[in-house]
Amino acid sequence: MHQFIKISLLLSAFYCHSVYTEEWFETGNFYQIYPRSFMDSNGDGIGDLNGIKSKLEYLHDLGMDGVWLSPIYKSPNADFGYDISDFRDIHELFGSLDDFDKLVQECNRLGLKLILDFVPNHSSDEHDWFKRSESKESGYEDFYIWRDPKIDEISNIPVPPNNWMSTFRYSAWKWSEVRKQMYYHMFHYKQPDLNYRNPKVVQEMKDVLTYWLDRGVAGFRIDAVPSLFEDESLRDEPRSYRTDCDQFDHCSLQNIYTEDQKETYDMVQQWRKHLDEYSAVKNVSKKVIMVESYAKLDYNMLYYGNESAPGAHFPFNFELIKRANINSTAEDYKSIVEEWLTAMPKGNIANWVLGNHDNHRLASRLGEKRGDLLNFLLQTLPGAAITYQGEELVMSDVYLTWNETVDPQACNSNPTIYESRSRDPARTPFPWDNTKNAGFSTANKTWLPVGNNYKTVNVKAQQEAKDSHLKIFKKLTSIRKKEIFKKGDYLSALSNNKQVYSYKRQYQNEMAIVVLNFGISQEIVNLTELFKEIPSQLEVYVTSLDSGIISGSKIETSKVRIPGSHAIILVKSAAGMIKANILMIFVSSLVYFIFRN
Ligand code: NOJ
């Protein structure tokens, strides 16, 4: 091998070793793709796998490590893919298994890790297992939760066996004419719950995991985990008396018998064991497990498992989604962040989520002005970061009329309340440029309309602008790759008037200070009072859009001026950081080039 190449390889090995912690996902930068809305390659108005493949370079440039796809499997689409009729095949709208294999190859080429959505709680009622179970075929009788109805004493007609409600409203029980029994469905009636007290179901679903591992995926996001088990004796749930839920809503009850049952944590530990054993036997890299759970903090911590029986690598941290709102202060954000860090059992991976396909977009929920500031927070806290597609552009919700609404959760409600239930506003097509359908599709009609502001809020416009949310986001993902953010300590402080939340990330001799002004007016912060041993001057590495502060400029740490709703990262030498990043990009490109040839 040429001498120069040898030296570069050595350098890169050293660099990678010093930059990354043990497993990539410990500080992984994850991007969630909602496949229907990311990129349409065949002009049918719906995104697909080849569309995603054509945009992987974008995600690579964005600085992402992991790409999580919401479900792409065969499905009648009663819940847009979360109702799966074949766990081992791709929906024809998205492509084929061959397209999937090519997507994995392209991810591997770019060093991106592909994560699939594993939906174990339920299947579609059009799944072969359900049809067999409904007709009581031997071996399938107990694949789902079947019960006889009760007979109402007054009317003498059959009624559900208990008061459990579906999260999509109304009773969680549905009558089957075929079996003459009722089945339980936590979500849509076309999503019957699988019975995890049946060992055959447990084994089948482990085999599903193996199937996709064999096709090269790097791990799974696991859907609706708190709902896996239900109280065996079907006790009625007590009323919650919540004023934001009506009598037909799941949240009108305290969900103590349909969520967070103790067997759930063991199931997650079994999945972890299954994945770890797979990696060990096949001698491949560790696979990641991320659990979707909106449970209370102390219940969520149980998903981490323990040393002898590790569970998920992390349960998604939805605390910022659940608890922050447009009026949340610096103090609120600081305590939401630190409650997780304090509650998390030692040695585990923290993670931060600000948006997904089930919630309003962060700009619409938490304030458009705070868009960059919140991305600063997400990218600079210790642990993993999960970004929902479009948040890097600070996209907003798209308003949809009742007639345009397609989300079953909203369609099961009515024109008066649908907006509070609908998830469609955050699921509209991704804006790539200012051409027809924002460059997402050549179709005459896309499955959901493109947002009105796509002429200005799109990737191309933000790539070409001198400054933009996207450019700022890329600076954040690039500094995040530094040791300070991967391995550094986190030490935080609130300004005296509690408007500004700052933290120091420190690793050996390097440090960075993140300053977030959650107030509406300009603040002058004396960082030397808040943090010990910081230099009297620091350099601005990156600042939020239109802050009026110049990147690369030197700032007196005793009087840091920061406008309302803005954020900055200060470092000892911005040029040093940039040089190190350029070196890293050069070395990793070289390594890639050598190995590819
Ligand atoms: C959670 C998913 O994120 C959501 O979109 C889906 O409707 C439910 N689980 C049911 O699978």
Coordinates of C-alpha atoms and ligand atoms in Angstrom, one line a residue:
M1 CA 0.0 0.0 0.0
H2 CA 1.2 3.5 -0.8
Q3 CA 3.0 5.1 2.2
F4 CA 0.6 8.1 2.3
I5 CA -2.5 5.9 2.4
K6 CA -1.0 3.9 5.3
I7 CA -0.4 7.0 7.3
S8 CA -3.9 8.3 6.7
L9 CA -5.4 5.0 7.8
L10 CA -3.4 5.0 11.0
L11 CA -4.6 8.6 11.7
S12 CA -8.2 7.7 11.0
A13 CA -8.1 4.7 13.3
F14 CA -6.7 6.8 16.0
Y15 CA -9.2 9.6 15.3
C16 CA -12.2 7.3 15.2
H17 CA -11.1 5.6 18.3
S18 CA -10.7 8.8 20.2
V19 CA -14.0 10.3 18.9
Y20 CA -16.4 7.5 19.3
T21 CA -17.5 5.8 22.5
E22 CA -18.0 2.1 22.6
E23 CA -21.1 1.8 20.4
W24 CA -22.2 4.2 17.7
F25 CA -25.7 4.5 19.1
E26 CA -24.6 5.7 22.6
T27 CA -24.3 9.2 21.2
G28 CA -26.0 8.4 17.9
N29 CA -27.7 11.0 15.8
F30 CA -30.9 9.4 14.6
Y31 CA -33.2 10.7 11.9
Q32 CA -36.8 9.5 11.6
I33 CA -38.2 9.1 8.2
Y34 CA -42.0 8.9 7.7
P35 CA -41.7 7.0 4.4
R36 CA -45.0 8.1 2.9
S37 CA -43.8 11.7 3.0
F38 CA -40.1 11.6 2.4
M39 CA -39.5 11.2 -1.3
D40 CA -41.7 9.7 -4.1
S41 CA -39.7 8.0 -6.8
N42 CA -42.5 6.7 -9.0
G43 CA -44.9 9.7 -9.2
D44 CA -47.9 8.1 -7.3
G45 CA -48.0 10.8 -4.7
I46 CA -46.6 8.6 -1.9
G47 CA -43.0 8.3 -0.8
D48 CA -41.2 5.0 -1.3
L49 CA -37.9 3.1 -0.7
N50 CA -36.3 4.2 -3.9
G51 CA -37.1 7.8 -3.0
I52 CA -35.5 7.3 0.3
K53 CA -32.4 5.7 -1.3
S54 CA -32.1 8.7 -3.6
K55 CA -31.9 11.1 -0.6
L56 CA -29.5 9.2 1.7
E57 CA -26.6 11.4 0.7
Y58 CA -28.6 14.3 2.1
L59 CA -28.9 12.5 5.5
H60 CA -25.2 11.6 5.3
D61 CA -24.3 15.3 4.7
L62 CA -26.7 16.3 7.5
G63 CA -24.4 14.4 9.8
M64 CA -26.8 11.6 10.7
D65 CA -25.6 8.2 12.0
G66 CA -28.9 6.2 12.1
V67 CA -32.0 6.3 10.0
W68 CA -35.2 5.0 11.4
L69 CA -38.0 4.2 9.0
S70 CA -41.6 4.2 10.2
P71 CA -43.3 0.9 9.0
I72 CA -42.8 -0.1 5.3
Y73 CA -44.4 -3.6 5.5
K74 CA -47.5 -4.9 3.8
S75 CA -50.5 -3.3 5.3
P76 CA -54.1 -2.3 4.4
N77 CA -53.1 1.1 5.8
A78 CA -55.9 1.5 8.3
D79 CA -53.2 3.2 10.4
F80 CA -50.8 4.0 7.6
G81 CA -48.5 1.0 8.0
Y82 CA -48.8 0.4 11.8
D83 CA -51.4 -2.3 10.9
I84 CA -49.2 -5.0 9.4
S85 CA -50.6 -7.8 7.3
D86 CA -47.3 -9.4 6.6
F87 CA -44.3 -8.8 9.0
R88 CA -41.9 -10.1 6.4
D89 CA -42.8 -8.3 3.3
I90 CA -42.6 -4.7 1.9
H91 CA -45.8 -2.8 1.0
E92 CA -46.0 -2.6 -2.8
L93 CA -46.5 1.2 -2.5
F94 CA -43.0 1.4 -1.0
G95 CA -41.3 -1.1 -3.3
S96 CA -40.1 -4.6 -3.0
L97 CA -37.7 -6.7 -0.8
D98 CA -35.2 -6.2 -3.6
D99 CA -35.5 -2.4 -3.2
F100 CA -35.1 -2.9 0.5
D101 CA -31.9 -4.9 0.1
K102 CA -30.5 -2.2 -2.1
L103 CA -31.5 0.5 0.4
V104 CA -29.5 -1.4 3.1
Q105 CA -26.5 -1.6 0.7
E106 CA -26.6 2.1 0.0
C107 CA -26.9 2.8 3.7
N108 CA -23.8 0.6 4.3
R109 CA -22.0 2.4 1.6
L110 CA -22.6 5.8 3.3
G111 CA -22.0 4.5 6.8
L112 CA -25.6 5.0 7.8
K113 CA -27.3 2.5 10.1
L114 CA -30.8 1.5 9.1
I115 CA -33.3 1.0 11.9
L116 CA -36.7 -0.6 11.3
D117 CA -40.0 0.0 13.2
F118 CA -40.9 -3.3 14.9
V119 CA -44.7 -3.3 15.7
P120 CA -45.2 -6.2 18.1
N121 CA -48.3 -5.2 20.0
H122 CA -50.7 -5.9 17.1
S123 CA -51.1 -7.1 13.6
S124 CA -53.6 -6.1 11.0
D125 CA -57.0 -8.0 11.0
E126 CA -56.0 -9.0 7.5
H127 CA -52.9 -10.8 8.7
D128 CA -53.0 -14.5 8.1
W129 CA -52.6 -15.2 11.8
F130 CA -55.8 -13.3 12.6
K131 CA -57.8 -15.0 10.0
R132 CA -56.7 -18.4 11.3
S133 CA -57.4 -17.3 14.9
E134 CA -60.8 -15.9 14.0
S135 CA -61.7 -19.3 12.5
K136 CA -60.2 -21.1 15.6
E137 CA -57.7 -23.0 13.5
S138 CA -55.7 -25.3 15.6
G139 CA -52.6 -23.7 17.0
Y140 CA -53.9 -20.1 16.4
E141 CA -56.9 -20.0 18.7
D142 CA -55.0 -17.9 21.3
F143 CA -52.9 -15.7 19.0
Y144 CA -55.1 -12.7 19.9
I145 CA -57.1 -11.6 23.0
W146 CA -60.6 -13.2 22.5
R147 CA -63.4 -13.0 25.1
D148 CA -67.1 -13.6 25.2
P149 CA -69.2 -10.5 25.5
K150 CA -71.2 -9.8 28.6
I151 CA -74.9 -9.8 28.4
D152 CA -76.4 -6.5 29.4
E153 CA -78.9 -7.2 32.2
I154 CA -81.4 -4.6 31.1
S155 CA -81.3 -4.8 27.3
N156 CA -80.2 -8.4 27.2
I157 CA -77.9 -7.6 24.3
P158 CA -74.2 -8.6 24.1
V159 CA -71.8 -5.8 25.3
P160 CA -68.0 -5.6 25.6
P161 CA -66.5 -7.7 28.5
N162 CA -65.2 -4.6 30.2
N163 CA -64.9 -0.8 30.0
W164 CA -61.5 -0.6 28.2
M165 CA -61.2 2.1 25.6
S166 CA -59.2 2.2 22.4
T167 CA -56.6 5.0 22.0
F168 CA -58.5 5.7 18.7
R169 CA -61.7 6.3 20.8
Y170 CA -64.7 4.1 21.7
S171 CA -64.6 0.5 23.1
A172 CA -61.4 -1.5 22.6
W173 CA -63.5 -4.6 21.9
K174 CA -64.9 -5.6 18.5
W175 CA -67.3 -8.4 17.7
S176 CA -66.3 -11.0 15.2
E177 CA -69.2 -12.6 13.3
V178 CA -66.9 -15.4 12.4
R179 CA -65.8 -16.5 15.8
K180 CA -68.8 -15.2 17.7
Q181 CA -66.5 -13.6 20.2
M182 CA -65.0 -10.2 20.8
Y183 CA -61.3 -9.3 20.3
Y184 CA -59.3 -6.6 22.0
H185 CA -57.7 -3.8 20.1
M186 CA -55.8 -1.0 21.8
F187 CA -55.6 1.0 18.6
H188 CA -57.8 0.8 15.5
Y189 CA -60.3 -2.1 15.3
K190 CA -58.2 -3.3 12.3
Q191 CA -55.2 -3.6 14.7
P192 CA -56.1 -6.6 16.9
D193 CA -53.7 -7.0 19.9
L194 CA -51.5 -10.1 19.8
N195 CA -51.5 -12.3 22.9
Y196 CA -48.1 -12.2 24.5
R197 CA -49.1 -14.8 27.1
N198 CA -49.0 -17.3 24.2
P199 CA -45.3 -18.5 23.8
K200 CA -46.0 -19.2 20.1
V201 CA -46.7 -15.5 19.5
V202 CA -43.5 -14.6 21.4
Q203 CA -41.4 -17.0 19.3
E204 CA -43.0 -15.9 16.0
M205 CA -42.2 -12.3 16.7
K206 CA -38.6 -13.1 17.7
D207 CA -38.4 -14.9 14.3
V208 CA -39.6 -11.7 12.6
L209 CA -36.7 -9.8 14.3
T210 CA -34.2 -12.4 13.0
Y211 CA -35.6 -12.1 9.5
W212 CA -34.8 -8.4 9.3
L213 CA -31.5 -8.8 11.1
D214 CA -30.5 -11.3 8.4
R215 CA -31.4 -8.6 5.9
G216 CA -28.8 -6.3 7.5
V217 CA -30.7 -3.9 9.7
A218 CA -28.9 -2.2 12.6
G219 CA -31.7 -2.4 15.1
F220 CA -35.3 -1.6 15.9
R221 CA -37.6 1.1 17.2
I222 CA -40.3 -0.8 19.0
D223 CA -43.8 0.4 18.8
A224 CA -46.4 0.9 21.6
V225 CA -44.4 -1.3 24.1
P226 CA -46.4 -0.3 27.2
S227 CA -49.5 -1.9 25.6
L228 CA -48.0 -5.4 25.1
F229 CA -49.8 -7.0 28.1
E230 CA -53.2 -6.4 29.6
D231 CA -54.7 -7.5 33.0
E232 CA -55.6 -11.1 32.7
S233 CA -58.8 -10.9 34.7
L234 CA -59.9 -7.9 32.6
R235 CA -60.7 -5.6 35.5
D236 CA -62.5 -2.4 34.6
E237 CA -60.3 0.7 34.6
P238 CA -61.2 3.5 37.0
R239 CA -62.2 6.9 35.5
S240 CA -59.5 9.5 35.2
Y241 CA -61.7 12.6 35.4
R242 CA -59.4 14.3 33.0
T243 CA -61.0 17.4 31.5
D244 CA -59.2 17.2 28.2
C245 CA -60.8 13.8 27.4
D246 CA -64.4 12.9 26.7
Q247 CA -66.1 9.7 27.7
F248 CA -65.2 7.9 24.5
D249 CA -61.4 8.6 24.9
H250 CA -58.9 6.2 26.2
C251 CA -57.6 8.9 28.5
S252 CA -61.0 9.1 30.2
L253 CA -59.8 6.1 32.2
Q254 CA -56.7 5.5 34.3
N255 CA -55.0 3.0 32.1
I256 CA -53.7 0.8 34.9
Y257 CA -54.8 -2.5 33.4
T258 CA -54.0 -1.9 29.7
E259 CA -50.6 -0.3 30.0
D260 CA -47.3 -0.8 31.9
Q261 CA -48.0 -4.4 33.1
K262 CA -45.0 -5.9 34.7
E263 CA -44.5 -8.7 32.1
T264 CA -43.7 -6.0 29.6
Y265 CA -40.2 -5.3 30.9
D266 CA -39.3 -9.0 30.7
M267 CA -40.4 -9.1 27.1
V268 CA -38.1 -6.2 26.2
Q269 CA -35.2 -8.0 28.0
Q270 CA -35.9 -11.1 26.0
W271 CA -35.7 -9.1 22.8
R272 CA -32.5 -7.5 23.9
K273 CA -31.1 -11.0 24.6
H274 CA -32.2 -12.2 21.3
L275 CA -30.5 -9.3 19.5
D276 CA -27.3 -9.6 21.5
E277 CA -27.1 -13.3 20.9
Y278 CA -27.6 -12.7 17.2
S279 CA -24.7 -10.3 17.1
A280 CA -22.5 -12.6 19.1
V281 CA -23.3 -15.7 17.0
K282 CA -23.0 -14.0 13.7
N283 CA -20.1 -11.9 14.8
V284 CA -21.7 -8.7 13.7
S285 CA -22.0 -5.3 15.4
K286 CA -24.4 -4.7 18.3
K287 CA -28.0 -4.0 17.3
V288 CA -29.9 -1.1 18.9
I289 CA -33.3 -1.3 20.6
M290 CA -35.3 1.9 21.1
V291 CA -38.6 1.6 22.9
E292 CA -41.6 3.8 22.2
S293 CA -43.2 4.5 25.6
Y294 CA -45.1 7.6 26.8
A295 CA -45.2 6.1 30.3
K296 CA -44.4 7.9 33.5
L297 CA -40.7 8.5 34.1
D298 CA -40.2 5.8 36.7
Y299 CA -41.9 3.2 34.6
N300 CA -39.8 4.2 31.6
M301 CA -36.6 3.7 33.6
L302 CA -37.5 0.0 34.0
Y303 CA -37.0 -0.5 30.2
Y304 CA -33.3 0.0 30.7
G305 CA -33.3 -3.3 32.6
N306 CA -30.3 -4.2 34.8
E307 CA -26.9 -5.6 34.5
S308 CA -27.9 -9.2 34.6
A309 CA -30.9 -8.6 32.2
P310 CA -30.3 -5.5 30.1
G311 CA -33.4 -4.2 28.4
A312 CA -33.7 -1.5 25.7
H313 CA -30.7 0.6 25.0
F314 CA -33.1 3.4 25.7
P315 CA -36.8 4.1 26.0
F316 CA -37.5 7.2 24.0
N317 CA -37.4 10.2 26.2
F318 CA -40.7 12.0 25.5
E319 CA -40.5 14.2 28.5
L320 CA -39.8 17.3 26.4
I321 CA -42.8 16.4 24.2
K322 CA -45.1 15.7 27.1
R323 CA -44.1 18.5 29.4
A324 CA -42.7 21.4 27.4
N325 CA -45.0 23.9 25.8
I326 CA -44.8 27.3 24.1
N327 CA -44.6 29.1 27.6
S328 CA -42.0 26.8 29.1
T329 CA -39.1 28.7 30.7
A330 CA -35.4 28.0 30.9
E331 CA -36.0 26.6 34.3
D332 CA -38.7 24.2 33.0
Y333 CA -36.4 22.9 30.3
K334 CA -33.5 22.5 32.6
S335 CA -35.5 20.5 35.1
I336 CA -37.1 18.3 32.4
V337 CA -33.6 17.5 31.1
E338 CA -32.1 16.9 34.5
E339 CA -34.9 14.8 35.9
W340 CA -34.2 12.3 33.1
L341 CA -30.5 12.4 33.8
T342 CA -31.0 11.9 37.5
A343 CA -33.6 9.1 37.2
M344 CA -31.6 7.1 34.6
P345 CA -29.8 4.2 36.1
K346 CA -26.1 4.8 36.1
G347 CA -24.2 3.7 33.0
N348 CA -27.2 4.0 30.6
I349 CA -27.8 6.0 27.5
A350 CA -29.7 9.3 27.7
N351 CA -31.7 10.4 24.7
W352 CA -33.7 13.4 23.5
V353 CA -36.7 13.6 21.3
L354 CA -38.5 16.8 20.3
G355 CA -40.8 15.5 17.5
N356 CA -42.2 12.6 15.6
H357 CA -45.0 11.5 13.3
D358 CA -47.5 11.4 16.2
N359 CA -47.1 14.9 17.5
H360 CA -47.3 18.5 16.3
R361 CA -44.1 19.8 14.8
L362 CA -41.7 21.4 17.3
A363 CA -42.1 24.9 15.8
S364 CA -45.9 24.8 16.0
R365 CA -45.9 23.2 19.5
L366 CA -43.0 25.0 21.2
G367 CA -42.7 28.2 19.2
E368 CA -41.3 28.9 15.7
K369 CA -38.8 31.4 17.1
R370 CA -37.3 28.7 19.3
G371 CA -36.8 26.3 16.4
D372 CA -33.0 26.6 16.2
L373 CA -32.7 26.9 20.0
L374 CA -34.4 23.6 20.5
N375 CA -32.2 22.0 17.9
F376 CA -29.2 23.3 19.8
L377 CA -30.6 21.6 22.9
L378 CA -31.2 18.3 21.1
Q379 CA -27.8 18.1 19.5
T380 CA -25.7 19.1 22.5
L381 CA -27.0 17.2 25.4
P382 CA -25.3 14.0 26.5
G383 CA -26.6 10.8 24.8
A384 CA -28.5 10.1 21.6
A385 CA -30.6 12.6 19.6
I386 CA -33.6 11.7 17.5
T387 CA -34.7 14.2 14.9
Y388 CA -38.0 13.9 13.0
Q389 CA -37.8 14.6 9.3
G390 CA -38.2 18.3 8.5
E391 CA -37.2 19.6 12.0
E392 CA -33.8 20.5 10.6
L393 CA -35.6 23.0 8.4
V394 CA -37.8 24.1 11.3
M395 CA -40.9 23.1 9.3
S396 CA -44.3 24.0 10.8
D397 CA -47.5 22.0 11.0
V398 CA -49.7 22.1 7.9
Y399 CA -53.3 23.0 8.5
L400 CA -55.7 20.5 7.1
T401 CA -59.5 20.7 6.9
W402 CA -61.8 18.0 8.2
N403 CA -62.3 16.8 4.6
E404 CA -58.6 16.6 3.9
T405 CA -57.9 14.7 7.1
V406 CA -56.9 11.0 6.8
D407 CA -55.5 10.0 10.2
P408 CA -57.8 7.4 11.7
Q409 CA -57.3 8.9 15.2
A410 CA -58.8 12.1 13.9
C411 CA -61.3 10.5 11.5
N412 CA -62.8 8.5 14.5
S413 CA -63.7 11.8 16.1
N414 CA -65.7 14.6 14.6
P415 CA -65.3 18.0 12.8
T416 CA -65.4 19.9 16.1
I417 CA -62.5 18.1 17.8
Y418 CA -60.5 16.5 15.0
E419 CA -57.7 19.0 15.1
S420 CA -56.8 18.0 18.7
R421 CA -56.6 14.4 17.6
S422 CA -55.1 14.6 14.1
R423 CA -51.5 13.7 13.4
D424 CA -51.7 14.6 9.8
P425 CA -50.3 18.2 10.2
A426 CA -46.8 16.8 11.0
R427 CA -47.0 14.1 8.3
T428 CA -47.2 16.2 5.1
P429 CA -44.6 15.8 2.3
F430 CA -41.1 16.8 2.8
P431 CA -40.1 20.0 0.9
W432 CA -37.0 19.4 -1.2
D433 CA -37.2 22.5 -3.4
N434 CA -39.6 25.1 -4.8
T435 CA -40.8 23.1 -7.8
K436 CA -44.1 21.2 -8.2
N437 CA -45.1 19.4 -4.9
A438 CA -41.9 20.8 -3.3
G439 CA -39.9 18.3 -5.4
F440 CA -41.4 15.5 -3.4
S441 CA -43.4 14.0 -6.2
T442 CA -44.4 14.5 -9.8
A443 CA -48.0 13.3 -9.1
N444 CA -51.0 15.5 -9.7
K445 CA -52.0 15.0 -6.1
T446 CA -49.9 13.9 -3.1
W447 CA -51.4 11.7 -0.4
L448 CA -51.4 14.7 2.0
P449 CA -51.1 18.3 0.7
V450 CA -47.7 20.0 0.7
G451 CA -47.4 22.9 3.1
N452 CA -48.1 26.4 1.6
N453 CA -44.7 27.8 2.6
Y454 CA -42.7 25.3 0.7
K455 CA -41.4 27.9 -1.8
T456 CA -39.3 29.3 1.0
V457 CA -39.0 26.5 3.6
N458 CA -37.3 23.8 1.5
V459 CA -33.9 22.1 1.5
K460 CA -32.6 23.7 -1.7
A461 CA -33.5 27.2 -0.5
Q462 CA -31.8 26.6 2.8
Q463 CA -28.7 25.1 1.2
E464 CA -28.3 28.1 -1.1
A465 CA -29.1 30.8 1.5
K466 CA -26.1 32.5 3.2
D467 CA -27.5 31.5 6.6
S468 CA -30.4 29.1 7.2
H469 CA -31.8 26.7 9.8
L470 CA -30.4 23.8 7.8
K471 CA -26.9 25.3 7.7
I472 CA -27.0 25.9 11.5
F473 CA -28.3 22.4 12.0
K474 CA -25.3 21.0 10.1
K475 CA -22.9 23.0 12.2
L476 CA -24.6 21.5 15.3
T477 CA -24.3 17.9 14.0
S478 CA -20.7 18.5 13.1
I479 CA -19.6 19.8 16.5
R480 CA -21.6 17.0 18.1
K481 CA -19.1 14.6 16.6
K482 CA -16.4 16.1 18.8
E483 CA -15.3 14.3 22.0
I484 CA -16.6 17.2 24.1
F485 CA -20.1 16.3 23.1
K486 CA -19.6 12.6 22.8
K487 CA -17.8 12.0 26.1
G488 CA -17.8 15.3 27.9
D489 CA -19.3 16.1 31.3
Y490 CA -22.4 18.1 31.5
L491 CA -22.5 21.0 34.0
S492 CA -25.4 23.4 33.9
A493 CA -26.6 26.7 35.3
L494 CA -29.5 29.1 35.1
S495 CA -28.9 32.9 34.8
N496 CA -29.8 35.0 37.8
N497 CA -33.2 36.0 36.3
K498 CA -33.8 32.4 35.2
Q499 CA -34.2 33.2 31.5
V500 CA -31.1 31.6 30.2
Y501 CA -30.2 27.9 30.5
S502 CA -26.5 27.2 29.9
Y503 CA -24.3 24.2 30.1
K504 CA -20.7 23.4 29.9
R505 CA -19.6 20.3 28.1
Q506 CA -16.0 19.4 29.1
Y507 CA -13.7 16.7 28.0
Q508 CA -10.1 16.8 29.1
N509 CA -8.7 20.2 28.0
E510 CA -11.5 20.9 25.6
M511 CA -14.8 22.6 26.5
A512 CA -17.8 24.2 24.9
I513 CA -20.5 26.3 26.5
V514 CA -24.1 26.1 25.2
V515 CA -26.1 29.2 26.0
L516 CA -29.9 29.1 25.5
N517 CA -32.0 32.2 26.0
F518 CA -35.6 31.0 26.6
G519 CA -36.7 34.5 27.5
I520 CA -38.2 36.9 24.9
S521 CA -35.8 39.8 25.5
Q522 CA -32.1 40.2 25.2
E523 CA -30.0 39.0 28.2
I524 CA -26.4 39.8 29.2
V525 CA -25.1 36.7 31.0
N526 CA -22.0 36.6 33.1
L527 CA -20.7 33.0 32.5
T528 CA -17.7 33.5 34.7
E529 CA -20.1 33.7 37.7
L530 CA -22.0 30.5 36.5
F531 CA -19.1 28.3 35.7
K532 CA -15.7 27.9 37.4
E533 CA -12.5 28.1 35.5
I534 CA -13.6 29.4 32.1
P535 CA -11.4 31.7 30.0
S536 CA -12.2 35.4 30.0
Q537 CA -12.8 35.2 26.2
L538 CA -14.3 32.5 24.1
E539 CA -15.2 32.2 20.4
V540 CA -18.6 31.8 18.9
Y541 CA -18.8 28.5 17.1
V542 CA -22.4 28.7 15.9
T543 CA -25.4 30.9 16.7
S544 CA -29.1 30.6 15.9
L545 CA -30.4 32.3 12.7
D546 CA -30.6 36.1 12.8
S547 CA -29.1 36.4 16.3
G548 CA -26.9 39.3 15.1
I549 CA -23.9 37.5 16.6
I550 CA -21.1 36.6 14.3
S551 CA -19.7 33.1 14.2
G552 CA -15.9 33.1 14.9
S553 CA -16.1 36.4 16.8
K554 CA -14.5 36.6 20.3
I555 CA -16.8 37.2 23.3
E556 CA -16.1 38.4 26.8
T557 CA -17.4 35.5 29.0
S558 CA -18.3 38.0 31.7
K559 CA -20.9 39.7 29.5
V560 CA -22.4 37.4 26.9
R561 CA -25.1 39.2 25.0
I562 CA -27.8 36.9 23.7
P563 CA -31.1 38.0 22.1
G564 CA -34.4 36.5 23.2
S565 CA -35.2 33.0 21.9
H566 CA -31.6 32.6 20.6
A567 CA -28.8 30.2 21.3
I568 CA -25.0 30.2 20.9
I569 CA -22.2 27.7 21.4
L570 CA -18.9 29.1 22.6
V571 CA -15.6 27.3 22.3
K572 CA -11.9 28.1 22.9
S573 CA -11.2 28.2 19.2
A574 CA -13.8 27.9 16.5
A575 CA -11.1 27.6 13.8
G576 CA -9.6 24.6 15.7
M577 CA -13.0 22.9 15.8
I578 CA -13.6 23.5 12.1
K579 CA -10.1 22.3 11.2
A580 CA -10.6 19.1 13.3
N581 CA -13.9 18.5 11.5
I582 CA -12.4 19.0 8.1
L583 CA -9.6 16.6 9.0
M584 CA -12.2 14.0 10.2
I585 CA -14.2 14.4 6.9
F586 CA -11.1 14.1 4.9
V587 CA -9.8 11.0 6.8
S588 CA -13.2 9.2 6.7
S589 CA -13.6 9.9 3.0
L590 CA -10.2 8.5 2.4
V591 CA -10.8 5.4 4.4
Y592 CA -14.1 4.9 2.6
F593 CA -12.4 5.4 -0.8
I594 CA -9.7 2.9 0.1
F595 CA -12.1 0.2 1.3
R596 CA -14.5 0.7 -1.6
N597 CA -11.8 0.1 -4.1
Ligands
NOJ1 C1 -47.4 4.3 17.9 C2 -47.2 4.8 16.5 O1 -46.1 5.8 16.6 C3 -48.5 5.4 16.0 O2 -48.3 6.1 14.8 C4 -49.4 4.3 15.8 O3 -50.7 4.8 15.5 C5 -49.6 3.5 17.1 N1 -48.3 3.2 17.8 C6 -50.2 2.1 16.8 O4 -49.2 1.3 16.2

